[in-house]
mmCIF file of C-alpha atoms in Angstrom:
data_model
loop_
_atom_site.group_PDB
_atom_site.id
_atom_site.type_symbol
_atom_site.label_atom_id
_atom_site.label_comp_id
_atom_site.label_asym_id
_atom_site.label_seq_id
_atom_site.Cartn_x
_atom_site.Cartn_y
_atom_site.Cartn_z
ATOM 1 C CA MET V 1 -26.641 3.638 1.575
ATOM 2 C CA LYS V 2 -24.966 6.888 2.780
ATOM 3 C CA THR V 3 -24.300 5.317 6.090
ATOM 4 C CA ILE V 4 -22.805 2.217 4.476
ATOM 5 C CA ALA V 5 -20.506 4.326 2.337
ATOM 6 C CA THR V 6 -19.372 6.345 5.422
ATOM 7 C CA TYR V 7 -18.708 3.209 7.264
ATOM 8 C CA VAL V 8 -16.644 1.677 4.337
ATOM 9 C CA LEU V 9 -14.690 4.927 3.959
ATOM 10 C CA PHE V 10 -13.867 4.954 7.568
ATOM 11 C CA VAL V 11 -12.732 1.395 7.543
ATOM 12 C CA ILE V 12 -10.558 2.130 4.595
ATOM 13 C CA PHE V 13 -9.079 5.072 6.371
ATOM 14 C CA LEU V 14 -8.257 2.909 9.396
ATOM 15 C CA LEU V 15 -6.636 0.303 7.249
ATOM 16 C CA TYR V 16 -4.424 2.975 5.602
ATOM 17 C CA PHE V 17 -3.706 4.556 8.858
ATOM 18 C CA SER V 18 -2.729 1.336 10.523
ATOM 19 C CA ALA V 19 -0.343 0.542 7.666
ATOM 20 C CA LEU V 20 1.320 3.897 8.192
ATOM 21 C CA VAL V 21 1.642 3.279 11.983
ATOM 22 C CA CYS V 22 3.349 -0.061 11.358
ATOM 23 C CA ILE V 23 5.866 1.639 8.899
ATOM 24 C CA PHE V 24 6.688 4.230 11.338
ATOM 25 C CA ALA V 25 7.093 1.509 14.152
ATOM 26 C CA ASP V 26 9.584 -0.102 11.976
ATOM 27 C CA LEU V 27 11.344 3.127 11.293
ATOM 28 C CA ARG V 28 11.500 3.875 15.009
ATOM 29 C CA ALA V 29 13.031 0.402 15.805
ATOM 30 C CA GLY V 30 15.519 0.752 12.958
ATOM 31 C CA VAL V 31 16.632 4.202 14.389
ATOM 32 C CA ARG V 32 16.908 2.767 17.793
ATOM 33 C CA LYS V 33 18.899 -0.202 16.740
ATOM 34 C CA ALA V 34 21.230 2.093 14.675
ATOM 35 C CA LYS V 35 21.821 4.388 17.713
ATOM 36 C CA LYS V 36 22.433 1.375 19.867
ATOM 37 C CA ASN V 37 24.964 -0.120 17.442
ATOM 38 C CA GLY V 38 26.633 3.200 16.589
ATOM 39 C CA ILE V 39 25.449 3.052 12.877
ATOM 40 C CA TYR V 40 25.119 6.286 11.143
ATOM 41 C CA ARG V 41 21.641 7.288 10.194
ATOM 42 C CA SER V 42 21.966 8.669 6.631
ATOM 43 C CA SER V 43 19.223 10.456 4.661
ATOM 44 C CA PHE V 44 19.399 7.469 2.187
ATOM 45 C CA LYS V 45 17.916 5.163 4.753
ATOM 46 C CA TYR V 46 15.031 7.751 5.409
ATOM 47 C CA ARG V 47 14.432 8.037 1.854
ATOM 48 C CA LYS V 48 14.108 4.246 1.526
ATOM 49 C CA THR V 49 11.320 4.621 4.244
ATOM 50 C CA VAL V 50 9.454 7.178 2.028
ATOM 51 C CA LYS V 51 9.909 4.852 -0.859
ATOM 52 C CA LYS V 52 8.590 2.086 1.127
ATOM 53 C CA ILE V 53 5.433 4.074 2.107
ATOM 54 C CA GLY V 54 4.860 4.904 -1.562
ATOM 55 C CA GLU V 55 5.146 1.328 -2.716
ATOM 56 C CA TYR V 56 2.908 -0.058 0.114
ATOM 57 C CA TYR V 57 0.250 2.731 -0.524
ATOM 58 C CA ASN V 58 0.344 2.074 -4.282
ATOM 59 C CA MET V 59 -0.407 -1.604 -3.669
ATOM 60 C CA MET V 60 -3.041 -0.827 -1.135
ATOM 61 C CA LEU V 61 -4.835 1.749 -3.533
ATOM 62 C CA ILE V 62 -4.873 -0.948 -6.267
ATOM 63 C CA LEU V 63 -6.540 -3.285 -3.630
ATOM 64 C CA THR V 64 -8.912 -0.548 -2.712
ATOM 65 C CA VAL V 65 -9.967 -0.160 -6.395
ATOM 66 C CA ILE V 66 -10.593 -3.933 -6.549
ATOM 67 C CA ASP V 67 -12.732 -3.643 -3.407
ATOM 68 C CA ALA V 68 -14.710 -0.704 -4.816
ATOM 69 C CA ILE V 69 -15.518 -2.936 -7.914
ATOM 70 C CA GLN V 70 -16.469 -5.975 -5.740
ATOM 71 C CA MET V 71 -18.649 -3.789 -3.420
ATOM 72 C CA ALA V 72 -20.385 -2.147 -6.546
ATOM 73 C CA LEU V 73 -21.051 -5.646 -7.746
ATOM 74 C CA ILE V 74 -22.542 -6.726 -4.450
ATOM 75 C CA TYR V 75 -24.677 -3.716 -4.411
ATOM 76 C CA ILE V 76 -25.949 -4.391 -7.979
ATOM 77 C CA ILE V 77 -26.634 -7.958 -7.163
ATOM 78 C CA GLY V 78 -28.467 -6.921 -3.922
ATOM 79 C CA LEU V 79 -30.744 -4.692 -6.054
ATOM 80 C CA GLN V 80 -31.622 -7.350 -8.446
ATOM 81 C CA THR V 81 -31.813 -10.463 -6.177
ATOM 82 C CA THR V 82 -32.587 -11.164 -2.522
ATOM 83 C CA TRP V 83 -28.981 -11.757 -1.767
ATOM 84 C CA THR V 84 -27.326 -9.649 0.839
ATOM 85 C CA LEU V 85 -23.668 -9.750 1.327
ATOM 86 C CA PRO V 86 -21.753 -7.268 3.593
ATOM 87 C CA PHE V 87 -19.918 -4.413 2.261
ATOM 88 C CA ILE V 88 -16.300 -5.000 3.422
ATOM 89 C CA PRO V 89 -13.124 -3.793 1.941
ATOM 90 C CA LEU V 90 -11.674 -7.319 2.048
ATOM 91 C CA PHE V 91 -8.621 -6.968 -0.229
ATOM 92 C CA THR V 92 -7.550 -3.617 1.279
ATOM 93 C CA ALA V 93 -7.731 -5.377 4.708
ATOM 94 C CA ILE V 94 -5.663 -8.197 3.355
ATOM 95 C CA GLY V 95 -3.178 -5.727 2.074
ATOM 96 C CA ALA V 96 -2.973 -3.921 5.431
ATOM 97 C CA PHE V 97 -2.397 -7.126 7.290
ATOM 98 C CA VAL V 98 0.399 -8.055 4.850
ATOM 99 C CA VAL V 99 2.144 -4.651 5.387
ATOM 100 C CA ALA V 100 1.660 -5.011 9.161
ATOM 101 C CA TYR V 101 3.264 -8.628 8.990
ATOM 102 C CA ILE V 102 6.279 -7.420 6.914
ATOM 103 C CA GLU V 103 6.886 -4.592 9.284
ATOM 104 C CA LEU V 104 6.398 -6.848 12.298
ATOM 105 C CA LYS V 105 8.937 -9.216 10.832
ATOM 106 C CA SER V 106 11.241 -6.298 10.107
ATOM 107 C CA VAL V 107 10.975 -4.994 13.679
ATOM 108 C CA ARG V 108 11.795 -8.393 15.133
ATOM 109 C CA GLU V 109 14.820 -9.048 12.910
ATOM 110 C CA LYS V 110 18.063 -8.797 14.736
ATOM 111 C CA GLN V 111 20.867 -6.484 13.494
ATOM 112 C CA SER V 112 23.019 -9.455 13.013
ATOM 113 C CA GLU V 113 20.651 -11.070 10.710
ATOM 114 C CA LYS V 114 20.382 -8.004 8.636
ATOM 115 C CA ASP V 115 24.123 -7.704 8.697
ATOM 116 C CA LYS V 116 24.533 -11.406 7.433
ATOM 117 C CA ALA V 117 21.991 -10.788 4.669
ATOM 118 C CA ARG V 118 23.970 -7.667 3.532
ATOM 119 C CA MET V 119 27.180 -9.706 3.631
ATOM 120 C CA ASP V 120 25.745 -12.487 1.500
ATOM 121 C CA ASN V 121 24.634 -10.051 -1.032
ATOM 122 C CA ALA V 122 28.096 -8.328 -0.969
ATOM 123 C CA VAL V 123 29.737 -11.833 -1.689
ATOM 124 C CA ASP V 124 27.286 -12.651 -4.458
ATOM 125 C CA THR V 125 28.233 -9.323 -6.001
ATOM 126 C CA LEU V 126 31.898 -10.002 -5.578
ATOM 127 C CA ILE V 127 31.637 -13.473 -7.207
ATOM 128 C CA LYS V 128 29.850 -11.866 -10.167
ATOM 129 C CA LEU V 129 32.565 -9.400 -10.411
ATOM 130 C CA LEU V 130 35.324 -12.139 -10.319
ATOM 131 C CA LYS V 131 33.650 -14.191 -13.015
ATOM 132 C CA ASN V 132 34.085 -11.369 -15.585
ATOM 133 C CA PRO V 133 37.770 -11.206 -16.514
ATOM 134 C CA ASP V 134 37.749 -7.637 -17.093
ATOM 135 C CA ASN V 135 36.664 -6.947 -13.507
ATOM 136 C CA ARG V 136 39.019 -9.515 -11.945
ATOM 137 C CA GLU V 137 41.917 -7.159 -11.531
ATOM 138 C CA MET V 138 39.945 -4.373 -10.152
ATOM 139 C CA ALA V 139 38.228 -6.756 -7.595
ATOM 140 C CA ILE V 140 41.423 -8.092 -6.463
ATOM 141 C CA ALA V 141 42.850 -4.564 -6.061
ATOM 142 C CA VAL V 142 39.770 -3.725 -4.053
ATOM 143 C CA MET V 143 40.235 -6.696 -1.766
ATOM 144 C CA GLU V 144 43.810 -5.732 -1.114
ATOM 145 C CA GLN V 145 42.829 -2.323 -0.179
ATOM 146 C CA LEU V 146 40.285 -3.634 2.204
ATOM 147 C CA LYS V 147 42.912 -5.959 3.824
ATOM 148 C CA THR V 148 45.290 -2.997 4.361
ATOM 149 C CA ASP V 149 42.482 -0.801 5.720
ATOM 150 C CA LYS V 150 41.536 -3.637 8.147
ATOM 151 C CA GLU V 151 45.170 -4.092 9.496
#
């Protein structure tokens, strides 16, 4: 049992480490894209990466707890019956694959797609502002200021 526990802990460590490697690969790609496009790299963006690590690891920790429960149940069932099932941290592995997929998709996104998504979000926000009569005058003033800045 001791060797099985060591094996399972090693696999879980590898899954967590692989998720971290994927996050840092995305960070590196983002920094390279920003340098290439002359975009300022602010501490806000780096904090977003730290926040993302926390969110992913929080999700993976919950999945690891679920795996611990299912592996304990497999062990108990194995003691009471002749069934033998492998001790695999399946849910943690699925979580690591999801993180890797998200980060791969992020790395492969073109800057223009990200800019388009940000622009769509800005337009949606502007529409919400304009729907409220109290904000309409302020929004129009901001738009005029942007026009003069652009010229």
